[in-house]
Amino acid sequence: MADIIELLPDSIANQIAAGEVIQRPSSAVKELLENAVDADATEIKLIIADAGKSLVSVIDNGKGMSETDARMAFERHATSKIKKIDDLFSIKTMGFRGEALASIAAVAQVELKTKKHDDELGTFIEVENSQVVKQEPCAAANGTTISMKNLFFNVPARRNFLKSNAAEMKHIVDEFIRVAMAFPEIFFSLTSNGQQVFYLEAGNIKQRVIQILGNNYNTKLVTVKEQTDYMNIYGFVGKPEAAKKTRGDQYFFVNNRFIKSAYLNHAVNTAFENMIAKDSFPSYVLFIDLDPSQIDINVHPTKQEIKFEDEKIIYAFVQAAVKHALAQFSIAPSLDFTLNADIQQLDAVAKPFTTEKREAASSSNLYKTFTGKYQAHKIEPNEKSELSHWKDFFTKKENKAEQTIEQKPISPEIPTLHSLSKFNNTYIQLHNTYIIVANTTGFMLVHQQHAHERVLYEKFTEQSHSTHPATQKSLFPITLELAISDAVLLEELLPEIMALGYQIENFGNNTFIIQGTPADVIQGNEKHSIELLLEQFKHFSSDIKFSKREKLVRCMSRQHAIKAGNPLLQKEMQTLIENLFQCTTPNVTPSGNPTYLEFKEDYLDRMFGKI
Ligand code: ADP
Ligand code: MG
């Protein structure tokens, strides 16, 4: 047998390696923006065409590159950012692996124009398939312009893998925001297909946050700021009233790098405990600065996860800082103020670079105060105990009651309308949430919100498959002005939303006009409805098992369902229950919760010792 192992040609090896760094246009956006930041630019312009599929171009006024460096920059592992292994532990720049430009050059056509401030002439280089195809001196402005054209032109399989323009553009906007948010002292702009999407004048963090998240945050931000020798935290949390129904505006930056951390997110959430509804999410933009040696740098640079040397302390500090901020702005008036004394203890916690210091930190009052259960800052929930216990009785899966109550959400014998209408029924509403209704074999306890969600779900599903969705025209067209990333999302969802009966027109400039709503939706509050729909959709969007349409239908039925706590008239209860039992699957909500419980006569008899 002949030998069978061969070395991959360079071009293929490069393309494979590139796949790790450049997955989609937005990956290049991130890398190129970070390079511009590292080059000390004070102005960075991002230009996009065709959602980055045909062009991603970054223009900076940073320090530029020499002729040799310009050529070197495209070699794999070519970096000016580390020289020796020790540098890894004190890294302060965004990049250091020297992989980004090499990766981009392996999967796209790249043009680079660059000039150092002291040089007369700049350098122009064209690279394709990792090969330099042109290099010449040229006249150029100070700084660097890199254009990446026709991403994956040489890897059609990956090109086909890219999503719709709207989806890719959303990724780009996300990356742009993450970099722009972290460097408010730099001017950033984003232009897409010739249209200016962002124009962010240099300013302070608060200005930048408002530029990006929208003016309505102006009065809703609370400053967070705690400094210790170990770490600094600063930034903003939204006041409780700015909390959202889905995790929308949540940003953590560690040493100015955007990260995703469920752990730290939890720290913020617990600081908000009992100040916002359980099912809503606080908004925050928080920056944590700490000694780079406290972070595990061995994490892949394009991944947004991070490992801290001492997670628990960071958790406690984040939580403490947010609580402190909320308390200071007297958002939590019922607080017990032993707080200032505690915060002063921060100094005791302040220098835990040594083991003793760290121990001191974790045994300090501050640490305990904020990690213990009955800390000074905990606000007890407003107990509506009877009601909530009563609810628990029926809803908690682990509740003992479960074993005795015959609960068959997926029961094959579903009561029919007939079995209900045999009685001239009166409906009893309990706690404005449950409806008790007799049927031929006993009685049913219907959860009004769950039931209505099921009814709407089937209606909307049917609507979405009809060619002429039922629409009610709005009396007055409603103008909807969205944050840019939401506008991109709405644009993407527009065909599906219209299929459900909404009439919405894109007016340009992130503005939409609502002209009509689905027939089954109560009018009024359309603006809020659409905003909420987008929020919920984002929440759902990682769930790939559902189509866009299915997600929307689910969001809409949840959103428009009669809520628990809402008093209902006899007639309304009757219609709801009739509609419920006309559904194909009346017994569960789309997400699988029971819509009613059934109590059969023989079971009741047994309970009363009659059998
Ligand atoms: P890394 O950023 O990890 O060093 P890159 O492949 O992104 O690797 O870039 C390689 C090198 O090219 C950088 O280290 C830097 O010296 C140089 N470089 C890249 N982009 C720019 C830019 N916009 N301005 C100046 N130098 C740049
Ligand atoms: Mg880089």
XYZ file of C-alpha atoms and ligand atoms in Angstrom:
639
model
C 0.000 0.000 0.000
C 1.215 3.433 -0.836
C 1.585 6.021 1.917
C -1.516 8.078 2.217
C -0.675 11.096 4.380
C -0.129 14.393 2.562
C 0.411 17.913 3.809
C -2.488 20.201 3.050
C -1.584 22.963 0.624
C -1.042 26.288 2.407
C -4.103 27.845 0.879
C -6.383 25.171 2.308
C -4.649 25.122 5.685
C -5.096 28.896 5.852
C -8.752 28.691 4.975
C -9.357 26.117 7.665
C -7.519 28.169 10.274
C -9.401 31.257 9.136
C -12.696 29.552 9.853
C -12.076 29.833 13.549
C -11.606 33.569 13.468
C -13.832 34.701 10.610
C -17.215 33.031 10.649
C -19.257 35.808 9.138
C -18.901 39.439 8.078
C -19.385 40.624 11.649
C -16.291 38.679 12.797
C -14.208 40.752 10.401
C -15.911 43.907 11.630
C -14.926 43.093 15.188
C -11.303 42.328 14.293
C -10.838 45.359 12.072
C -12.425 47.745 14.567
C -10.259 46.346 17.345
C -7.134 46.782 15.249
C -8.067 50.411 14.662
C -8.579 50.927 18.397
C -5.217 49.297 19.100
C -3.628 51.672 16.584
C -4.720 54.604 18.828
C -7.126 55.997 16.277
C -9.397 58.826 17.411
C -11.731 58.414 14.442
C -12.953 55.101 13.104
C -15.366 54.736 10.225
C -17.000 51.466 9.267
C -18.420 51.109 5.790
C -20.571 48.147 4.859
C -22.122 47.027 1.600
C -24.509 44.124 1.208
C -24.451 43.304 4.946
C -20.685 42.904 4.727
C -20.914 40.117 2.177
C -19.452 42.281 -0.562
C -17.641 44.930 1.496
C -16.418 45.609 5.010
C -14.156 48.611 5.157
C -12.606 50.265 8.198
C -10.944 53.664 7.956
C -8.899 54.864 10.897
C -6.596 57.775 11.640
C -4.336 55.681 13.846
C -0.608 55.214 13.749
C -0.454 53.404 10.408
C 2.111 50.837 9.297
C 5.507 50.957 7.641
C 5.927 49.329 4.250
C 7.439 46.173 5.751
C 4.911 45.954 8.549
C 2.080 46.333 6.076
C 3.259 43.269 4.250
C 4.049 41.329 7.427
C 0.638 42.056 8.927
C -0.969 39.409 6.708
C 1.324 36.589 7.847
C -0.165 34.188 10.370
C 1.090 34.892 13.909
C 2.332 38.290 12.820
C 1.665 40.734 15.645
C 3.229 43.845 17.085
C 1.413 43.296 20.356
C 3.441 40.634 22.170
C 7.141 39.845 21.972
C 7.576 37.259 24.697
C 5.439 34.800 26.585
C 5.301 37.014 29.689
C 3.586 39.724 27.688
C 0.588 37.449 27.556
C -0.104 38.121 31.201
C -0.157 41.860 30.948
C -1.923 42.243 27.662
C -3.873 45.478 27.371
C -4.629 45.524 23.653
C -7.636 43.974 21.960
C -5.633 41.658 19.694
C -2.427 39.733 20.190
C -2.629 36.492 18.293
C -1.771 37.944 14.942
C -4.421 35.847 13.256
C -7.083 38.265 12.167
C -5.555 39.802 9.055
C -4.093 36.477 7.944
C -7.512 34.882 8.333
C -9.311 37.628 6.461
C -6.750 37.434 3.659
C -7.334 33.683 3.355
C -11.055 33.995 2.707
C -11.561 37.349 0.996
C -9.959 39.932 -1.273
C -8.249 42.540 0.842
C -6.981 46.003 0.079
C -4.852 47.869 2.562
C -3.803 51.469 2.373
C -1.721 52.747 5.236
C 0.626 55.601 6.139
C 2.521 56.453 9.289
C 2.286 60.075 10.409
C 5.986 60.753 9.828
C 6.172 59.145 6.401
C 5.786 61.017 3.140
C 4.231 58.206 1.222
C 1.974 55.386 2.228
C 1.733 51.769 1.066
C -0.983 50.084 -0.940
C -1.291 46.285 -0.825
C -3.765 43.909 -2.406
C -4.042 40.365 -1.082
C -6.140 37.511 -2.380
C -6.134 33.860 -1.317
C -3.370 34.761 1.168
C -1.147 35.941 -1.732
C 0.055 39.504 -2.130
C -1.008 40.371 -5.671
C -0.004 44.021 -5.662
C 2.163 46.270 -3.524
C 3.081 49.843 -4.329
C 3.801 53.184 -2.681
C 0.869 55.584 -2.772
C -0.357 58.899 -1.506
C -2.482 58.334 1.587
C -3.931 60.045 4.629
C -2.414 59.261 8.010
C -3.729 56.009 9.333
C -5.060 52.834 7.808
C -7.893 51.801 5.543
C -8.588 48.102 5.189
C -11.259 46.837 2.832
C -12.400 43.263 2.817
C -14.252 42.398 -0.353
C -16.355 39.396 -1.362
C -16.011 37.384 1.806
C -15.738 33.633 1.127
C -15.439 34.213 -2.626
C -13.104 31.215 -2.618
C -15.085 29.075 -0.144
C -18.576 28.913 -1.696
C -19.815 26.449 0.909
C -19.230 28.999 3.647
C -20.668 31.788 1.588
C -23.872 29.803 1.214
C -23.940 29.341 4.936
C -24.345 33.072 5.555
C -27.763 34.237 6.678
C -30.077 36.854 5.201
C -28.701 40.373 4.860
C -30.897 41.563 7.693
C -29.546 38.864 10.007
C -25.909 39.458 9.064
C -26.412 43.194 9.427
C -27.779 42.675 12.911
C -24.583 40.822 13.857
C -22.545 43.681 12.442
C -24.493 46.293 14.364
C -24.053 44.232 17.554
C -20.273 44.075 17.117
C -20.073 47.729 16.200
C -22.013 48.687 19.325
C -19.819 46.535 21.543
C -16.663 48.274 20.393
C -18.157 51.770 20.144
C -19.667 51.517 23.628
C -16.310 50.655 25.170
C -14.432 53.570 23.598
C -16.539 56.717 23.936
C -13.466 58.909 23.490
C -13.222 57.692 19.891
C -15.487 58.955 17.109
C -17.252 56.071 15.337
C -19.524 55.988 12.350
C -21.254 53.205 10.491
C -22.501 53.530 6.949
C -24.406 50.718 5.293
C -25.195 50.701 1.555
C -24.526 54.419 1.463
C -26.849 55.181 4.369
C -25.482 56.531 7.598
C -26.588 54.267 10.420
C -24.469 55.569 13.324
C -22.583 58.817 13.802
C -21.130 58.830 17.288
C -19.275 61.969 18.298
C -16.542 61.448 20.844
C -17.796 62.049 24.365
C -18.055 60.499 27.789
C -19.499 57.098 28.606
C -22.907 58.395 29.516
C -23.208 60.275 26.244
C -22.106 57.211 24.338
C -24.568 54.946 26.115
C -27.404 57.330 25.292
C -26.215 57.762 21.691
C -26.421 54.015 21.295
C -29.317 52.879 23.466
C -31.510 55.874 22.743
C -32.541 59.151 24.304
C -35.210 57.599 26.443
C -32.429 56.327 28.701
C -31.417 59.885 29.530
C -33.308 60.042 32.797
C -33.215 56.363 33.533
C -29.549 55.714 34.226
C -28.010 55.300 37.640
C -24.262 55.693 37.901
C -22.262 52.794 39.251
C -18.777 53.560 40.467
C -16.620 51.712 42.955
C -12.877 51.836 43.018
C -10.538 49.538 44.860
C -6.957 48.579 44.288
C -8.109 45.193 43.143
C -10.631 46.289 40.595
C -12.783 49.181 39.448
C -16.388 49.014 38.410
C -18.078 51.859 36.648
C -20.895 52.429 34.244
C -24.639 52.512 34.522
C -27.610 50.458 35.457
C -31.085 51.328 34.255
C -33.521 52.341 36.970
C -35.945 49.523 37.776
C -38.564 51.139 35.543
C -36.207 50.693 32.578
C -36.183 46.912 33.039
C -37.176 44.970 29.966
C -39.155 41.865 29.325
C -36.175 40.241 27.681
C -32.480 40.603 28.181
C -31.979 43.450 25.796
C -29.580 46.134 26.854
C -27.089 44.242 28.960
C -23.423 44.919 28.452
C -20.426 43.820 30.459
C -16.939 44.902 29.527
C -13.833 43.590 31.195
C -10.813 45.737 30.481
C -12.851 47.306 27.696
C -13.573 44.021 26.013
C -17.215 42.998 25.686
C -17.915 39.721 27.452
C -20.875 37.471 28.025
C -21.061 36.193 31.559
C -24.107 34.446 32.934
C -22.357 34.483 36.301
C -21.874 38.246 36.524
C -25.270 38.798 34.994
C -26.646 36.852 37.906
C -24.822 39.163 40.291
C -26.585 42.175 38.777
C -29.941 40.417 38.743
C -29.742 39.615 42.419
C -28.883 43.230 43.178
C -32.193 44.119 41.538
C -34.046 41.392 43.373
C -37.525 42.471 44.437
C -37.181 45.792 42.696
C -38.230 44.528 39.305
C -40.683 41.852 38.276
C -39.309 38.321 38.304
C -39.768 37.927 34.575
C -38.015 41.128 33.576
C -34.366 41.959 33.061
C -32.406 44.977 34.269
C -30.555 47.073 31.721
C -26.904 47.730 32.372
C -23.647 48.865 30.838
C -20.882 47.976 33.253
C -17.149 48.201 32.898
C -14.855 46.196 35.090
C -11.180 47.000 35.059
C -8.744 44.729 36.735
C -5.161 43.652 36.523
C -4.820 41.619 33.321
C -2.988 38.939 35.289
C -6.262 38.228 37.057
C -7.854 37.080 33.829
C -7.162 33.855 32.049
C -5.870 35.012 28.709
C -5.790 31.520 27.297
C -9.356 31.805 26.291
C -9.886 32.079 22.561
C -9.692 35.778 21.729
C -12.767 35.936 19.597
C -14.884 34.103 22.117
C -16.636 36.346 24.531
C -16.183 34.211 27.564
C -13.578 34.979 30.127
C -12.130 33.230 33.126
C -11.344 35.210 36.240
C -8.714 34.232 38.713
C -11.141 34.870 41.533
C -14.695 34.740 40.358
C -16.412 34.897 43.704
C -14.859 38.170 44.729
C -15.718 39.725 41.419
C -19.274 38.485 41.742
C -19.628 40.012 45.190
C -18.138 43.306 44.061
C -20.394 43.615 41.081
C -23.399 42.875 43.216
C -22.283 45.266 45.948
C -21.535 48.057 43.506
C -24.935 47.796 41.842
C -26.762 47.644 45.173
C -24.837 50.606 46.413
C -25.691 52.590 43.313
C -29.381 51.741 43.534
C -29.437 52.576 47.234
C -27.677 55.904 46.778
C -30.161 57.024 44.235
C -32.799 56.133 46.787
C -34.481 53.844 44.398
C -34.806 51.533 47.346
C -36.158 53.850 50.029
C -36.760 51.128 52.575
C -33.097 50.290 52.897
C -31.438 49.952 56.205
C -28.453 52.243 56.055
C -25.529 50.457 57.530
C -24.282 50.682 54.006
C -21.745 53.453 54.181
C -19.839 51.815 56.954
C -19.763 48.674 54.915
C -18.593 50.364 51.816
C -15.720 51.854 53.732
C -14.645 48.342 54.347
C -13.908 48.233 50.681
C -10.424 49.326 51.553
C -9.983 46.255 53.636
C -10.943 44.258 50.623
C -9.048 46.493 48.386
C -5.724 44.870 47.857
C -6.251 41.177 47.758
C -3.355 40.382 45.531
C -1.869 38.281 48.278
C -3.561 35.251 49.716
C -4.152 36.946 53.075
C -5.621 39.923 51.369
C -7.930 37.740 49.434
C -8.993 35.932 52.564
C -9.502 39.239 54.283
C -11.617 40.238 51.368
C -13.909 37.301 51.446
C -14.347 37.399 55.209
C -14.945 41.146 55.273
C -18.253 42.590 56.294
C -18.898 43.939 52.881
C -18.469 40.602 51.264
C -20.710 38.922 53.792
C -23.248 41.665 53.720
C -23.741 41.296 50.072
C -23.530 37.574 49.779
C -25.559 36.634 52.861
C -29.262 36.077 52.536
C -30.627 38.644 54.957
C -28.312 41.454 54.128
C -29.149 45.038 54.906
C -30.064 45.777 51.353
C -32.467 43.017 50.797
C -35.990 44.264 50.383
C -38.585 41.773 51.412
C -41.207 41.036 48.811
C -44.573 42.564 49.287
C -46.294 39.461 50.622
C -49.658 38.757 49.144
C -49.235 35.493 50.909
C -52.674 33.992 50.797
C -53.073 34.482 47.135
C -49.654 33.236 46.250
C -49.954 30.126 48.395
C -53.236 29.420 46.870
C -51.722 29.657 43.437
C -48.822 27.451 44.421
C -51.267 24.805 45.402
C -52.264 24.386 41.818
C -49.176 25.269 39.909
C -46.152 23.875 41.688
C -45.142 20.609 40.155
C -43.566 19.302 43.329
C -46.571 20.216 45.400
C -48.159 17.355 47.296
C -51.517 18.373 45.985
C -50.355 17.155 42.625
C -50.529 13.569 43.685
C -54.111 13.784 44.728
C -55.522 16.098 42.142
C -56.287 14.408 38.922
C -54.391 16.600 36.561
C -54.266 15.410 33.018
C -52.977 18.067 30.753
C -52.512 15.645 27.932
C -55.661 13.699 28.620
C -57.148 11.931 25.608
C -60.692 12.561 26.776
C -61.001 16.246 26.359
C -64.316 17.656 27.509
C -66.425 18.766 24.618
C -68.422 21.910 24.278
C -71.436 19.701 24.406
C -70.562 18.335 27.811
C -70.177 21.905 28.993
C -73.262 23.412 27.470
C -75.540 20.804 28.927
C -75.614 23.093 31.947
C -76.895 26.572 31.717
C -73.535 27.447 33.073
C -72.548 30.155 35.438
C -68.888 30.886 35.524
C -67.122 31.655 38.736
C -63.936 33.646 38.543
C -61.491 33.013 41.378
C -58.797 35.535 42.254
C -59.371 37.096 38.832
C -57.277 34.265 37.433
C -59.167 30.974 37.424
C -62.548 30.163 36.039
C -64.574 27.386 37.610
C -67.052 25.777 35.296
C -69.200 22.670 35.701
C -69.361 19.994 33.054
C -71.289 16.751 32.823
C -68.692 14.733 34.707
C -67.541 17.163 37.391
C -65.988 20.590 37.120
C -63.017 22.272 35.546
C -60.662 24.889 36.790
C -59.493 26.917 33.815
C -56.475 29.210 33.910
C -57.693 32.255 31.996
C -54.305 33.406 30.721
C -53.168 29.963 29.632
C -56.507 29.288 28.011
C -56.518 32.516 26.067
C -52.928 31.981 24.978
C -53.969 28.683 23.421
C -56.963 30.282 21.709
C -54.879 33.097 20.237
C -52.106 30.720 19.233
C -54.462 28.692 17.066
C -56.063 31.825 15.634
C -52.764 33.450 14.746
C -51.400 30.220 13.297
C -54.395 29.975 11.036
C -54.101 33.662 10.091
C -50.473 33.293 9.192
C -51.312 30.631 6.631
C -54.098 32.522 4.946
C -53.300 34.685 1.967
C -55.334 37.635 3.212
C -54.731 38.038 6.911
C -57.565 39.815 8.695
C -56.484 43.347 9.470
C -58.106 46.257 11.207
C -56.927 49.627 9.947
C -55.632 51.962 12.609
C -57.599 55.195 12.871
C -54.414 57.157 13.107
C -51.189 55.763 11.704
C -48.684 55.332 14.498
C -45.051 56.283 14.127
C -42.526 53.945 15.625
C -38.977 55.134 16.067
C -36.621 52.332 16.983
C -33.065 51.868 18.144
C -30.976 50.907 15.157
C -30.530 47.274 16.057
C -34.276 46.911 16.609
C -34.988 48.592 13.286
C -32.756 46.052 11.583
C -34.607 43.238 13.313
C -38.060 44.596 12.496
C -37.072 44.996 8.863
C -36.065 41.340 8.829
C -39.316 40.219 10.428
C -41.586 42.496 8.426
C -42.886 39.908 5.928
C -43.843 37.520 8.734
C -45.363 40.262 10.861
C -47.432 41.471 7.934
C -48.599 37.909 7.289
C -50.081 37.965 10.781
C -52.224 40.968 9.929
C -50.062 43.918 10.882
C -49.674 46.661 8.303
C -46.354 48.330 8.780
C -44.345 50.476 6.438
C -40.641 51.154 6.644
C -40.206 54.897 6.512
C -36.410 54.866 6.508
C -34.180 56.295 9.240
C -35.217 53.586 11.719
C -38.779 54.816 11.570
C -41.805 52.654 10.817
C -45.448 53.537 10.405
C -48.088 51.177 11.793
C -51.212 51.396 9.636
C -53.104 48.359 10.818
C -53.149 45.525 13.343
C -54.334 41.911 13.283
C -58.079 41.596 13.679
C -57.814 39.670 16.943
C -55.645 42.218 18.676
C -57.253 44.919 20.779
C -56.230 48.301 19.380
C -54.312 50.885 21.339
C -50.740 50.537 22.471
C -49.564 49.262 19.069
C -46.244 50.932 19.560
C -45.619 49.150 22.797
C -46.865 45.880 21.301
C -44.339 45.953 18.501
C -41.514 46.929 20.816
C -42.441 44.092 23.140
C -42.717 41.710 20.219
C -39.159 42.561 19.182
C -37.947 42.143 22.750
C -39.595 38.762 23.063
C -38.378 37.683 19.680
C -34.781 38.447 20.667
C -35.304 36.382 23.754
C -36.514 33.548 21.588
C -34.042 33.975 18.801
C -31.497 31.467 20.008
C -34.167 28.811 19.866
C -33.528 27.394 16.447
C -36.104 24.677 16.484
C -38.861 27.143 15.622
C -39.357 29.017 12.398
C -39.512 32.800 12.497
C -43.225 32.638 11.960
C -43.751 30.137 14.761
C -41.727 32.285 17.153
C -43.753 35.351 16.243
C -47.039 33.530 16.640
C -45.952 32.303 20.054
C -44.791 35.745 21.140
C -47.997 37.372 19.923
C -50.304 34.915 21.613
C -48.419 35.280 24.867
C -48.439 39.038 24.574
C -52.103 39.491 23.764
C -53.541 36.850 26.081
C -55.837 38.079 28.844
C -53.622 38.272 31.892
C -54.062 36.549 35.212
C -55.496 39.118 37.600
C -57.843 40.552 35.012
C -61.528 40.543 36.071
C -63.829 39.033 33.435
C -67.540 39.338 32.721
C -69.765 36.257 32.472
C -69.977 36.738 28.732
C -66.218 36.993 28.377
C -65.653 33.840 30.382
C -68.211 32.020 28.309
C -66.621 33.079 25.016
C -63.174 32.195 26.255
C -64.194 28.718 27.317
C -66.170 28.082 24.160
C -63.228 29.190 22.077
C -60.868 27.068 24.121
C -62.798 23.889 23.507
C -63.001 24.621 19.818
C -59.209 24.478 19.665
C -57.440 21.470 18.210
C -55.355 21.108 21.366
C -57.294 22.851 24.097
C -55.550 21.325 27.087
C -52.095 22.919 26.955
C -50.471 26.237 26.089
C -48.079 26.288 23.131
C -45.209 25.885 25.585
C -46.876 22.933 27.281
C -48.437 24.310 30.455
C -51.909 23.027 31.329
C -54.786 25.339 30.449
C -57.218 23.685 32.847
C -57.478 21.009 35.512
C -60.369 18.632 35.587
C -62.077 17.380 38.752
C -64.266 14.408 38.033
C -67.341 13.538 40.003
C -66.206 10.067 41.030
C -62.940 11.508 42.256
C -64.832 14.135 44.245
C -67.064 11.434 45.643
C -64.039 9.441 46.684
C -62.560 12.456 48.383
C -65.733 12.933 50.362
C -65.767 9.284 51.364
C -68.808 8.490 49.247
C -67.261 5.533 47.403
P -3.165 41.261 16.219
O -4.141 42.386 16.270
O -3.612 40.112 17.037
O -1.777 41.682 16.480
P -3.853 41.217 13.418
O -3.753 40.165 12.399
O -5.196 41.757 13.732
O -3.174 40.688 14.738
O -2.920 42.419 12.992
C -1.556 42.172 12.771
C -0.733 43.397 13.016
O -0.999 44.353 12.012
C -1.031 44.110 14.316
O -0.291 43.570 15.385
C -0.642 45.537 14.004
O 0.744 45.728 14.208
C -0.909 45.654 12.520
N -2.175 46.330 12.261
C -3.349 45.742 11.951
N -4.330 46.639 11.765
C -3.762 47.857 11.945
C -4.253 49.216 11.890
N -5.548 49.483 11.609
N -3.378 50.205 12.128
C -2.079 49.937 12.417
N -1.569 48.694 12.495
C -2.391 47.660 12.261
Mg -6.091 42.255 15.623
